mmCIF file of C-alpha atoms and ligand atoms in Angstrom:
data_model
loop_
_atom_site.group_PDB
_atom_site.id
_atom_site.type_symbol
_atom_site.label_atom_id
_atom_site.label_comp_id
_atom_site.label_asym_id
_atom_site.label_seq_id
_atom_site.Cartn_x
_atom_site.Cartn_y
_atom_site.Cartn_z
ATOM 1 C CA MET C 14 14.773 29.660 29.093
ATOM 2 C CA ASP C 15 17.181 28.173 26.484
ATOM 3 C CA SER C 16 14.962 26.807 23.722
ATOM 4 C CA ARG C 17 17.623 25.321 21.518
ATOM 5 C CA LEU C 18 17.027 21.811 20.475
ATOM 6 C CA PRO C 19 19.593 19.015 20.898
ATOM 7 C CA LYS C 20 21.543 18.014 17.762
ATOM 8 C CA LEU C 21 19.147 16.272 15.341
ATOM 9 C CA ARG C 22 19.759 14.321 12.188
ATOM 10 C CA ASP C 23 19.881 16.364 8.914
ATOM 11 C CA ALA C 24 17.409 13.934 7.441
ATOM 12 C CA LEU C 25 14.646 15.347 9.576
ATOM 13 C CA ALA C 26 14.854 18.677 7.904
ATOM 14 C CA GLY C 27 13.315 17.409 4.702
ATOM 15 C CA LEU C 28 10.387 15.613 6.500
ATOM 16 C CA ALA C 29 6.865 16.399 7.634
ATOM 17 C CA ALA C 30 5.158 14.606 10.502
ATOM 18 C CA HIS C 31 2.502 12.320 9.313
ATOM 19 C CA ARG C 32 -0.871 13.454 10.254
ATOM 20 C CA ALA C 33 -4.442 12.630 9.268
ATOM 21 C CA ALA C 34 -6.380 14.957 6.877
ATOM 22 C CA PRO C 35 -9.477 16.596 8.186
ATOM 23 C CA VAL C 36 -12.595 14.549 7.392
ATOM 24 C CA ALA C 37 -15.369 16.267 5.409
ATOM 25 C CA VAL C 38 -18.893 15.482 6.761
ATOM 26 C CA ALA C 39 -21.912 15.578 4.397
ATOM 27 C CA PRO C 40 -24.739 17.994 5.181
ATOM 28 C CA SER C 41 -27.035 14.978 5.163
ATOM 29 C CA GLY C 42 -25.121 12.515 7.366
ATOM 30 C CA ALA C 43 -22.105 10.453 8.048
ATOM 31 C CA PRO C 44 -18.825 11.084 6.060
ATOM 32 C CA ILE C 45 -18.061 8.704 3.234
ATOM 33 C CA LEU C 46 -14.465 7.574 3.619
ATOM 34 C CA LEU C 47 -12.889 6.812 0.351
ATOM 35 C CA ALA C 48 -9.435 8.385 1.036
ATOM 36 C CA ASN C 49 -7.324 5.726 2.509
ATOM 37 C CA ASN C 50 -7.960 2.428 0.636
ATOM 38 C CA GLU C 51 -9.387 0.664 3.652
ATOM 39 C CA SER C 52 -11.956 -2.145 3.627
ATOM 40 C CA PRO C 53 -15.367 -0.560 3.871
ATOM 41 C CA LEU C 54 -16.656 -3.403 6.011
ATOM 42 C CA GLU C 55 -16.196 -4.022 9.702
ATOM 43 C CA PRO C 56 -14.284 -7.140 10.850
ATOM 44 C CA LEU C 57 -16.133 -10.487 10.499
ATOM 45 C CA PRO C 58 -17.821 -11.546 13.774
ATOM 46 C CA SER C 59 -15.439 -14.538 14.006
ATOM 47 C CA VAL C 60 -12.422 -12.040 13.833
ATOM 48 C CA ALA C 61 -14.024 -9.491 16.120
ATOM 49 C CA ALA C 62 -14.589 -12.239 18.715
ATOM 50 C CA VAL C 63 -11.043 -13.293 18.649
ATOM 51 C CA ILE C 64 -9.947 -9.687 19.180
ATOM 52 C CA ALA C 65 -12.291 -9.112 22.030
ATOM 53 C CA GLU C 66 -10.991 -12.227 23.768
ATOM 54 C CA ALA C 67 -7.368 -11.343 23.293
ATOM 55 C CA ALA C 68 -8.056 -7.857 24.644
ATOM 56 C CA ALA C 69 -8.364 -9.546 28.149
ATOM 57 C CA ARG C 70 -4.741 -10.627 27.947
ATOM 58 C CA VAL C 71 -2.898 -7.408 27.133
ATOM 59 C CA ASN C 72 -1.063 -7.377 30.406
ATOM 60 C CA ARG C 73 1.253 -9.942 28.723
ATOM 61 C CA TYR C 74 3.804 -9.209 26.045
ATOM 62 C CA PRO C 75 2.978 -10.505 22.581
ATOM 63 C CA ASP C 76 5.078 -13.280 20.941
ATOM 64 C CA ALA C 77 8.086 -11.387 19.892
ATOM 65 C CA GLY C 78 8.886 -13.757 17.095
ATOM 66 C CA CYS C 79 5.301 -13.879 15.700
ATOM 67 C CA ALA C 80 5.983 -17.694 15.158
ATOM 68 C CA GLU C 81 2.473 -18.932 14.903
ATOM 69 C CA LEU C 82 1.425 -16.109 12.700
ATOM 70 C CA ALA C 83 4.387 -16.660 10.476
ATOM 71 C CA ALA C 84 3.541 -20.400 10.243
ATOM 72 C CA ASP C 85 -0.070 -19.621 9.266
ATOM 73 C CA ILE C 86 0.833 -17.026 6.645
ATOM 74 C CA ALA C 87 3.295 -19.562 5.210
ATOM 75 C CA GLY C 88 0.590 -22.255 5.082
ATOM 76 C CA TRP C 89 -1.822 -19.706 3.344
ATOM 77 C CA LEU C 90 0.696 -18.803 0.750
ATOM 78 C CA GLY C 91 2.356 -22.330 0.372
ATOM 79 C CA VAL C 92 5.925 -21.137 1.199
ATOM 80 C CA ASP C 93 8.238 -22.234 4.016
ATOM 81 C CA ALA C 94 7.683 -20.376 7.384
ATOM 82 C CA GLU C 95 11.362 -19.410 7.461
ATOM 83 C CA ARG C 96 10.661 -17.059 4.466
ATOM 84 C CA VAL C 97 7.983 -15.144 6.260
ATOM 85 C CA VAL C 98 8.567 -12.033 8.420
ATOM 86 C CA PRO C 99 5.553 -10.315 9.965
ATOM 87 C CA GLY C 100 5.766 -6.640 11.074
ATOM 88 C CA CYS C 101 4.006 -3.630 12.228
ATOM 89 C CA GLY C 102 2.006 -3.021 9.172
ATOM 90 C CA SER C 103 3.631 -3.364 5.744
ATOM 91 C CA VAL C 104 4.974 0.186 6.461
ATOM 92 C CA GLY C 105 6.788 -1.432 9.474
ATOM 93 C CA VAL C 106 8.086 -4.164 7.218
ATOM 94 C CA LEU C 107 9.343 -1.672 4.739
ATOM 95 C CA GLN C 108 11.152 0.178 7.530
ATOM 96 C CA MET C 109 12.782 -3.049 8.619
ATOM 97 C CA LEU C 110 14.014 -3.725 5.054
ATOM 98 C CA PHE C 111 15.295 -0.109 4.656
ATOM 99 C CA GLU C 112 17.016 -0.463 8.034
ATOM 100 C CA ALA C 113 18.614 -3.676 6.877
ATOM 101 C CA VAL C 114 20.069 -2.196 3.698
ATOM 102 C CA GLY C 115 20.435 1.515 4.498
ATOM 103 C CA GLU C 116 23.985 2.944 4.734
ATOM 104 C CA PRO C 117 24.938 6.588 4.286
ATOM 105 C CA GLY C 118 26.006 7.166 0.714
ATOM 106 C CA GLY C 119 23.334 4.571 -0.630
ATOM 107 C CA ASP C 120 20.448 5.309 -2.858
ATOM 108 C CA ALA C 121 16.893 4.097 -2.881
ATOM 109 C CA VAL C 122 15.309 4.020 -6.281
ATOM 110 C CA TYR C 123 11.489 4.100 -6.812
ATOM 111 C CA ALA C 124 8.972 5.485 -9.229
ATOM 112 C CA TRP C 125 7.233 8.775 -8.633
ATOM 113 C CA ARG C 126 4.498 8.997 -8.101
ATOM 114 C CA SER C 127 4.252 5.924 -5.935
ATOM 115 C CA PHE C 128 3.525 5.192 -2.251
ATOM 116 C CA ASP C 129 4.141 8.276 -0.277
ATOM 117 C CA ALA C 130 5.827 6.518 2.696
ATOM 118 C CA TYR C 131 8.899 5.635 0.597
ATOM 119 C CA PRO C 132 10.747 9.004 0.772
ATOM 120 C CA ALA C 133 10.651 9.392 4.565
ATOM 121 C CA LEU C 134 11.573 5.666 5.017
ATOM 122 C CA ALA C 135 14.485 6.019 2.743
ATOM 123 C CA ARG C 136 15.784 9.121 4.301
ATOM 124 C CA LEU C 137 15.505 7.859 7.820
ATOM 125 C CA ALA C 138 17.464 4.800 6.913
ATOM 126 C CA GLY C 139 20.242 7.119 5.627
ATOM 127 C CA LEU C 140 19.448 6.562 1.946
ATOM 128 C CA ARG C 141 19.085 9.164 -0.754
ATOM 129 C CA PRO C 142 15.852 9.014 -2.645
ATOM 130 C CA VAL C 143 16.218 8.653 -6.358
ATOM 131 C CA THR C 144 12.889 8.910 -8.169
ATOM 132 C CA VAL C 145 12.104 7.864 -11.769
ATOM 133 C CA PRO C 146 9.007 9.444 -13.306
ATOM 134 C CA LEU C 147 6.126 7.253 -14.237
ATOM 135 C CA ALA C 148 5.451 6.923 -17.939
ATOM 136 C CA GLY C 149 1.916 8.327 -17.910
ATOM 137 C CA ASP C 150 0.367 6.354 -15.047
ATOM 138 C CA HIS C 151 2.636 3.298 -15.388
ATOM 139 C CA HIS C 152 6.028 2.350 -14.015
ATOM 140 C CA ASP C 153 8.927 2.816 -16.501
ATOM 141 C CA LEU C 154 11.015 -0.172 -15.746
ATOM 142 C CA THR C 155 13.520 0.590 -18.517
ATOM 143 C CA ALA C 156 14.218 4.007 -16.959
ATOM 144 C CA MET C 157 14.146 2.504 -13.608
ATOM 145 C CA ALA C 158 16.920 -0.113 -14.563
ATOM 146 C CA ALA C 159 18.924 2.727 -16.086
ATOM 147 C CA ALA C 160 18.763 4.671 -12.807
ATOM 148 C CA LEU C 161 20.521 1.909 -10.809
ATOM 149 C CA THR C 162 24.196 2.513 -9.912
ATOM 150 C CA PRO C 163 26.664 0.809 -7.566
ATOM 151 C CA ALA C 164 25.359 3.092 -4.859
ATOM 152 C CA THR C 165 21.783 1.726 -5.192
ATOM 153 C CA ARG C 166 20.898 -0.336 -2.107
ATOM 154 C CA VAL C 167 17.243 -0.864 -2.808
ATOM 155 C CA VAL C 168 14.756 -0.533 -5.768
ATOM 156 C CA ILE C 169 11.043 -0.618 -5.006
ATOM 157 C CA VAL C 170 8.448 -1.613 -7.459
ATOM 158 C CA CYS C 171 4.856 -1.024 -6.071
ATOM 159 C CA ASN C 172 2.681 -3.496 -8.010
ATOM 160 C CA PRO C 173 -0.158 -2.404 -8.378
ATOM 161 C CA ASN C 174 1.099 1.039 -7.907
ATOM 162 C CA ASN C 175 -0.327 3.297 -5.273
ATOM 163 C CA PRO C 176 -1.788 5.863 -6.280
ATOM 164 C CA THR C 177 -2.250 5.147 -9.844
ATOM 165 C CA GLY C 178 -3.603 1.614 -9.586
ATOM 166 C CA THR C 179 -1.655 0.232 -12.676
ATOM 167 C CA ALA C 180 0.288 -2.946 -12.594
ATOM 168 C CA VAL C 181 3.432 -4.062 -14.371
ATOM 169 C CA ARG C 182 3.325 -7.400 -16.240
ATOM 170 C CA SER C 183 5.528 -10.496 -16.264
ATOM 171 C CA GLY C 184 7.676 -9.860 -19.337
ATOM 172 C CA GLU C 185 8.720 -6.342 -18.428
ATOM 173 C CA LEU C 186 9.276 -7.280 -14.628
ATOM 174 C CA LEU C 187 11.454 -10.221 -15.622
ATOM 175 C CA ASP C 188 13.546 -8.144 -17.920
ATOM 176 C CA PHE C 189 13.890 -5.669 -15.174
ATOM 177 C CA LEU C 190 14.925 -8.125 -12.549
ATOM 178 C CA ASP C 191 17.594 -9.565 -14.962
ATOM 179 C CA ARG C 192 19.123 -6.140 -15.028
ATOM 180 C CA VAL C 193 19.353 -5.516 -11.327
ATOM 181 C CA PRO C 194 22.612 -6.293 -9.756
ATOM 182 C CA ARG C 195 22.530 -9.365 -7.533
ATOM 183 C CA ASP C 196 23.690 -7.400 -4.506
ATOM 184 C CA CYS C 197 20.862 -4.835 -4.820
ATOM 185 C CA LEU C 198 17.509 -5.472 -2.912
ATOM 186 C CA VAL C 199 14.447 -5.520 -4.955
ATOM 187 C CA VAL C 200 11.151 -4.759 -3.022
ATOM 188 C CA LEU C 201 7.928 -5.771 -4.771
ATOM 189 C CA ASP C 202 5.323 -3.990 -2.715
ATOM 190 C CA GLU C 203 2.139 -6.021 -3.222
ATOM 191 C CA ALA C 204 -0.181 -4.320 -0.792
ATOM 192 C CA TYR C 205 -3.059 -4.795 -3.233
ATOM 193 C CA ARG C 206 -2.235 -8.238 -4.546
ATOM 194 C CA GLU C 207 -5.578 -9.761 -3.661
ATOM 195 C CA TYR C 208 -7.419 -7.323 -5.997
ATOM 196 C CA VAL C 209 -5.287 -8.232 -9.063
ATOM 197 C CA ARG C 210 -7.347 -9.909 -11.755
ATOM 198 C CA ASP C 211 -5.076 -9.378 -15.015
ATOM 199 C CA PRO C 212 -3.459 -12.812 -15.527
ATOM 200 C CA GLY C 213 -0.512 -11.091 -17.031
ATOM 201 C CA VAL C 214 0.512 -9.567 -13.714
ATOM 202 C CA PRO C 215 3.108 -11.816 -11.993
ATOM 203 C CA ASP C 216 2.700 -13.205 -8.578
ATOM 204 C CA GLY C 217 5.853 -11.752 -6.758
ATOM 205 C CA LEU C 218 6.221 -14.992 -4.652
ATOM 206 C CA GLU C 219 7.219 -16.913 -7.670
ATOM 207 C CA LEU C 220 9.845 -14.292 -8.566
ATOM 208 C CA ALA C 221 11.086 -14.248 -4.936
ATOM 209 C CA ARG C 222 11.394 -17.998 -4.875
ATOM 210 C CA GLU C 223 14.114 -17.975 -7.536
ATOM 211 C CA ARG C 224 15.926 -14.741 -6.651
ATOM 212 C CA PRO C 225 17.638 -14.217 -3.226
ATOM 213 C CA ASN C 226 17.676 -10.372 -3.775
ATOM 214 C CA VAL C 227 13.790 -10.085 -4.423
ATOM 215 C CA VAL C 228 11.454 -9.649 -1.479
ATOM 216 C CA VAL C 229 7.619 -9.426 -1.497
ATOM 217 C CA VAL C 230 5.761 -7.210 0.872
ATOM 218 C CA ARG C 231 1.938 -7.630 1.704
ATOM 219 C CA THR C 232 -0.364 -6.530 4.353
ATOM 220 C CA PHE C 233 -3.512 -7.301 6.263
ATOM 221 C CA SER C 234 -4.686 -3.646 5.974
ATOM 222 C CA LYS C 235 -6.490 -3.867 2.713
ATOM 223 C CA ALA C 236 -8.066 -7.156 1.502
ATOM 224 C CA PHE C 237 -8.097 -8.475 5.136
ATOM 225 C CA GLY C 238 -9.663 -5.366 6.664
ATOM 226 C CA LEU C 239 -7.245 -4.904 9.562
ATOM 227 C CA ALA C 240 -5.741 -1.519 8.821
ATOM 228 C CA GLY C 241 -6.308 -0.338 12.472
ATOM 229 C CA LEU C 242 -4.253 -3.206 13.943
ATOM 230 C CA ARG C 243 -1.118 -2.736 11.958
ATOM 231 C CA ILE C 244 -0.017 -6.024 10.534
ATOM 232 C CA GLY C 245 2.065 -6.840 7.426
ATOM 233 C CA TYR C 246 4.665 -9.351 6.369
ATOM 234 C CA LEU C 247 7.406 -9.898 3.869
ATOM 235 C CA VAL C 248 8.400 -13.104 2.026
ATOM 236 C CA ALA C 249 12.035 -13.555 1.249
ATOM 237 C CA HIS C 250 14.976 -15.890 0.729
ATOM 238 C CA PRO C 251 15.441 -17.668 4.220
ATOM 239 C CA GLY C 252 18.914 -16.041 4.710
ATOM 240 C CA LEU C 253 17.569 -12.556 3.958
ATOM 241 C CA ALA C 254 14.620 -13.119 6.099
ATOM 242 C CA GLY C 255 16.762 -14.073 9.014
ATOM 243 C CA GLU C 256 18.732 -10.885 8.717
ATOM 244 C CA VAL C 257 15.800 -8.646 8.352
ATOM 245 C CA ARG C 258 14.189 -10.158 11.484
ATOM 246 C CA LYS C 259 16.924 -8.581 13.510
ATOM 247 C CA THR C 260 15.630 -5.078 12.690
ATOM 248 C CA ARG C 261 12.200 -5.501 13.987
ATOM 249 C CA LEU C 262 11.312 -3.159 16.959
ATOM 250 C CA PRO C 263 10.762 -5.596 19.747
ATOM 251 C CA TYR C 264 6.983 -6.506 20.369
ATOM 252 C CA SER C 265 5.930 -3.974 17.600
ATOM 253 C CA VAL C 266 3.439 -6.586 16.330
ATOM 254 C CA SER C 267 0.670 -6.631 19.122
ATOM 255 C CA HIS C 268 -1.035 -9.816 20.387
ATOM 256 C CA LEU C 269 -4.218 -8.405 19.096
ATOM 257 C CA ALA C 270 -2.810 -8.055 15.752
ATOM 258 C CA GLN C 271 -1.308 -11.486 15.653
ATOM 259 C CA VAL C 272 -4.520 -13.300 16.680
ATOM 260 C CA ALA C 273 -6.695 -11.091 14.438
ATOM 261 C CA ALA C 274 -4.394 -11.893 11.371
ATOM 262 C CA ARG C 275 -4.521 -15.667 12.219
ATOM 263 C CA ALA C 276 -8.390 -15.589 12.617
ATOM 264 C CA SER C 277 -8.621 -13.651 9.219
ATOM 265 C CA LEU C 278 -6.593 -16.401 7.499
ATOM 266 C CA ARG C 279 -9.096 -18.949 8.947
ATOM 267 C CA ALA C 280 -11.794 -16.876 7.412
ATOM 268 C CA SER C 281 -10.044 -16.156 4.213
ATOM 269 C CA GLY C 282 -12.852 -17.672 2.083
ATOM 270 C CA GLU C 283 -15.363 -15.017 3.490
ATOM 271 C CA LEU C 284 -12.790 -12.158 3.123
ATOM 272 C CA MET C 285 -11.897 -13.060 -0.426
ATOM 273 C CA ASP C 286 -15.635 -12.848 -1.260
ATOM 274 C CA ARG C 287 -15.567 -9.393 -0.033
ATOM 275 C CA VAL C 288 -12.587 -8.669 -2.226
ATOM 276 C CA GLU C 289 -14.513 -10.083 -5.164
ATOM 277 C CA ARG C 290 -17.450 -7.685 -4.491
ATOM 278 C CA THR C 291 -14.865 -4.780 -4.408
ATOM 279 C CA VAL C 292 -13.445 -5.901 -7.740
ATOM 280 C CA LYS C 293 -16.870 -5.809 -9.275
ATOM 281 C CA GLU C 294 -17.650 -2.393 -7.868
ATOM 282 C CA ARG C 295 -14.158 -1.195 -9.240
ATOM 283 C CA GLU C 296 -15.262 -2.324 -12.708
ATOM 284 C CA ARG C 297 -18.570 -0.539 -12.360
ATOM 285 C CA VAL C 298 -16.938 2.634 -11.179
ATOM 286 C CA LEU C 299 -14.284 2.452 -13.983
ATOM 287 C CA ALA C 300 -17.050 2.074 -16.587
ATOM 288 C CA ALA C 301 -19.111 5.049 -15.213
ATOM 289 C CA LEU C 302 -16.043 7.370 -15.138
ATOM 290 C CA ALA C 303 -15.277 6.390 -18.721
ATOM 291 C CA ASP C 304 -18.996 7.071 -19.641
ATOM 292 C CA LEU C 305 -18.351 10.641 -18.422
ATOM 293 C CA ASN C 306 -15.352 10.986 -20.602
ATOM 294 C CA LEU C 307 -13.110 11.580 -17.590
ATOM 295 C CA PRO C 308 -9.499 10.517 -17.676
ATOM 296 C CA VAL C 309 -9.078 7.412 -15.546
ATOM 297 C CA ALA C 310 -6.319 4.768 -15.410
ATOM 298 C CA PRO C 311 -6.893 1.055 -15.504
ATOM 299 C CA SER C 312 -6.875 -0.300 -11.932
ATOM 300 C CA GLU C 313 -5.945 -3.595 -10.384
ATOM 301 C CA ALA C 314 -6.295 -2.360 -6.899
ATOM 302 C CA ASN C 315 -9.210 -1.278 -4.554
ATOM 303 C CA PHE C 316 -8.993 2.315 -5.760
ATOM 304 C CA VAL C 317 -9.314 4.184 -9.034
ATOM 305 C CA TRP C 318 -7.022 7.071 -10.239
ATOM 306 C CA LEU C 319 -8.143 10.116 -12.107
ATOM 307 C CA PRO C 320 -5.109 11.934 -13.716
ATOM 308 C CA LEU C 321 -6.806 15.252 -13.684
ATOM 309 C CA ARG C 322 -3.598 17.251 -13.389
ATOM 310 C CA ASP C 323 -4.636 20.882 -12.600
ATOM 311 C CA ARG C 324 -8.291 20.012 -11.905
ATOM 312 C CA ALA C 325 -7.328 17.544 -9.251
ATOM 313 C CA ALA C 326 -7.913 19.689 -6.227
ATOM 314 C CA ASP C 327 -11.096 21.071 -7.646
ATOM 315 C CA LEU C 328 -12.642 17.716 -7.987
ATOM 316 C CA ALA C 329 -11.503 16.724 -4.516
ATOM 317 C CA ALA C 330 -13.059 19.891 -3.071
ATOM 318 C CA ALA C 331 -16.364 19.162 -4.898
ATOM 319 C CA CYS C 332 -16.403 15.648 -3.375
ATOM 320 C CA ALA C 333 -15.655 17.038 0.057
ATOM 321 C CA ALA C 334 -18.539 19.425 -0.223
ATOM 322 C CA ALA C 335 -20.794 16.386 -0.653
ATOM 323 C CA GLY C 336 -19.203 14.632 2.298
ATOM 324 C CA VAL C 337 -17.142 12.289 -0.012
ATOM 325 C CA ASN C 338 -13.623 12.011 1.179
ATOM 326 C CA VAL C 339 -11.084 11.298 -1.582
ATOM 327 C CA ARG C 340 -7.401 11.663 -1.749
ATOM 328 C CA ALA C 341 -6.180 14.584 -3.842
ATOM 329 C CA TYR C 342 -2.693 14.870 -5.237
ATOM 330 C CA PRO C 343 -2.801 18.512 -6.308
ATOM 331 C CA GLY C 344 -1.516 19.031 -9.881
ATOM 332 C CA ASP C 345 -1.490 15.334 -10.452
ATOM 333 C CA GLY C 346 -4.683 13.365 -9.868
ATOM 334 C CA VAL C 347 -7.279 12.087 -7.533
ATOM 335 C CA ARG C 348 -7.287 8.608 -5.865
ATOM 336 C CA VAL C 349 -10.697 7.270 -4.888
ATOM 337 C CA THR C 350 -11.078 4.052 -2.702
ATOM 338 C CA ILE C 351 -13.799 1.621 -3.862
ATOM 339 C CA GLY C 352 -16.253 1.446 -1.050
ATOM 340 C CA LEU C 353 -19.684 -0.061 -0.537
ATOM 341 C CA PRO C 354 -22.041 0.294 -3.596
ATOM 342 C CA GLU C 355 -23.794 3.306 -2.050
ATOM 343 C CA ASP C 356 -20.517 5.052 -1.137
ATOM 344 C CA ASN C 357 -19.419 4.594 -4.764
ATOM 345 C CA ASP C 358 -22.764 5.994 -5.963
ATOM 346 C CA ALA C 359 -22.254 9.004 -3.711
ATOM 347 C CA PHE C 360 -18.842 9.604 -5.367
ATOM 348 C CA LEU C 361 -20.196 9.033 -8.801
ATOM 349 C CA GLY C 362 -22.995 11.525 -7.982
ATOM 350 C CA ALA C 363 -20.489 14.118 -6.837
ATOM 351 C CA VAL C 364 -18.121 13.643 -9.732
ATOM 352 C CA SER C 365 -20.969 13.796 -12.447
ATOM 353 C CA HIS C 366 -22.369 16.938 -10.836
ATOM 354 C CA TRP C 367 -18.886 18.483 -10.821
ATOM 355 C CA HIS C 368 -18.297 17.390 -14.360
ATOM 356 C CA THR C 369 -21.671 18.908 -15.535
ATOM 357 C CA HIS C 370 -21.479 22.138 -13.475
ATOM 358 C CA GLY C 371 -17.848 22.792 -13.668
ATOM 359 C CA GLU C 372 -15.866 24.812 -11.196
ATOM 360 C CA VAL C 373 -16.519 24.450 -7.561
ATOM 361 C CA GLY C 374 -18.638 27.374 -6.301
ATOM 362 C CA ALA C 375 -19.582 28.632 -9.696
ATOM 363 C CA ALA C 376 -22.684 26.673 -10.581
ATOM 364 C CA CYS C 377 -23.476 24.850 -7.328
ATOM 365 C CA PRO C 378 -23.834 27.366 -4.399
ATOM 366 C CA ARG C 379 -23.604 25.748 -0.999
HETATM 367 C C1 PLP H 12 -1.631 0.749 2.083
HETATM 368 C C2 PLP H 12 -0.302 0.443 1.577
HETATM 369 C C3 PLP H 12 0.676 -0.160 2.428
HETATM 370 C C4 PLP H 12 0.390 -0.604 3.657
HETATM 371 O O1 PLP H 12 0.245 -0.347 4.688
HETATM 372 P P1 PLP H 12 0.194 -0.951 6.174
HETATM 373 O O2 PLP H 12 -1.186 -0.562 6.646
HETATM 374 O O3 PLP H 12 1.311 -0.364 6.771
HETATM 375 O O4 PLP H 12 0.278 -2.466 5.890
HETATM 376 C C5 PLP H 12 1.882 -0.565 1.892
HETATM 377 N N1 PLP H 12 2.134 -0.302 0.629
HETATM 378 C C6 PLP H 12 1.389 0.374 -0.178
HETATM 379 C C7 PLP H 12 1.650 0.609 -1.597
HETATM 380 C C8 PLP H 12 0.153 0.733 0.315
HETATM 381 O O5 PLP H 12 -0.681 1.339 -0.560
#
């Protein structure tokens, strides 16, 4: 049989299919999931009830325009609904934006390391990724401004940055925006906005209000605890929002996702209390890591970053052996989601054991 494939796009050659990492299970019980920056808590009863009720109606298509959801998001944020575009997770929203600006010969500029979905989304939209190294664990906005050329179609600032957790502040971000040409899209990826406590970190919505080339992307996956339902949104100038709406895959935001997000907004008080507990745990974990004299970046997100360089894979392996799943970026660092207090204690136990006993396998036979 002829096994040749049809002609495929060159862009696919540089990509790998996304797949889940294997989950390490503790000898003593359930795995501890600190690798994906999810909420550790199950949906609120009020949200779960709405999802269950909606499940009985999945024979019908969802609202293709997400109109009621967009109105509710707009109400919660205090912006006009015509500025809001929901999508299939904020990754889906990012894909819509890249589709809207991507043209062969164009560039996408972003920091590295940053969110690992950017390279593939850029390539699939026909854009050439142009990466600007972080300065330590922080965005280098001066270098990013210098990397912009007439070919740049989009520049992304992930604020706070995934995986390093650091946030850019108002002065430097305003200076940067002033240097971006008016015809180049700026994406402020604020997936972790609800966890930010540093008052010097700007609210992207205020920046997007004045600048038609600036768009803010947020999600229900993290602070709102709906990662499994795939729902995110952007806030942009009404004209830009109208154009980007054309790129949404029809019906890609399910009915379950739409009603669950609306119910979550109605329960936002309870959900923001959960966020506050996560922020308190973040501060506790950061302090404990500093006490161990481990390198750790300041964090404005629901995770912490240890820039361990060539020891990163080793720490991740030590955690996995204890059933604690963290995210390793070998040669670079380890990202650890803030979970429930007992999960964080399990991580801190594994990290201090590793720190005291050194290399995996040497001093702690398993
Ligand atoms: C988690 C994350 C997202 C979001 O994902 P969705 O689940 O697709 O909404 C987007 N951007 C960054 C930087 C993230 O870390």
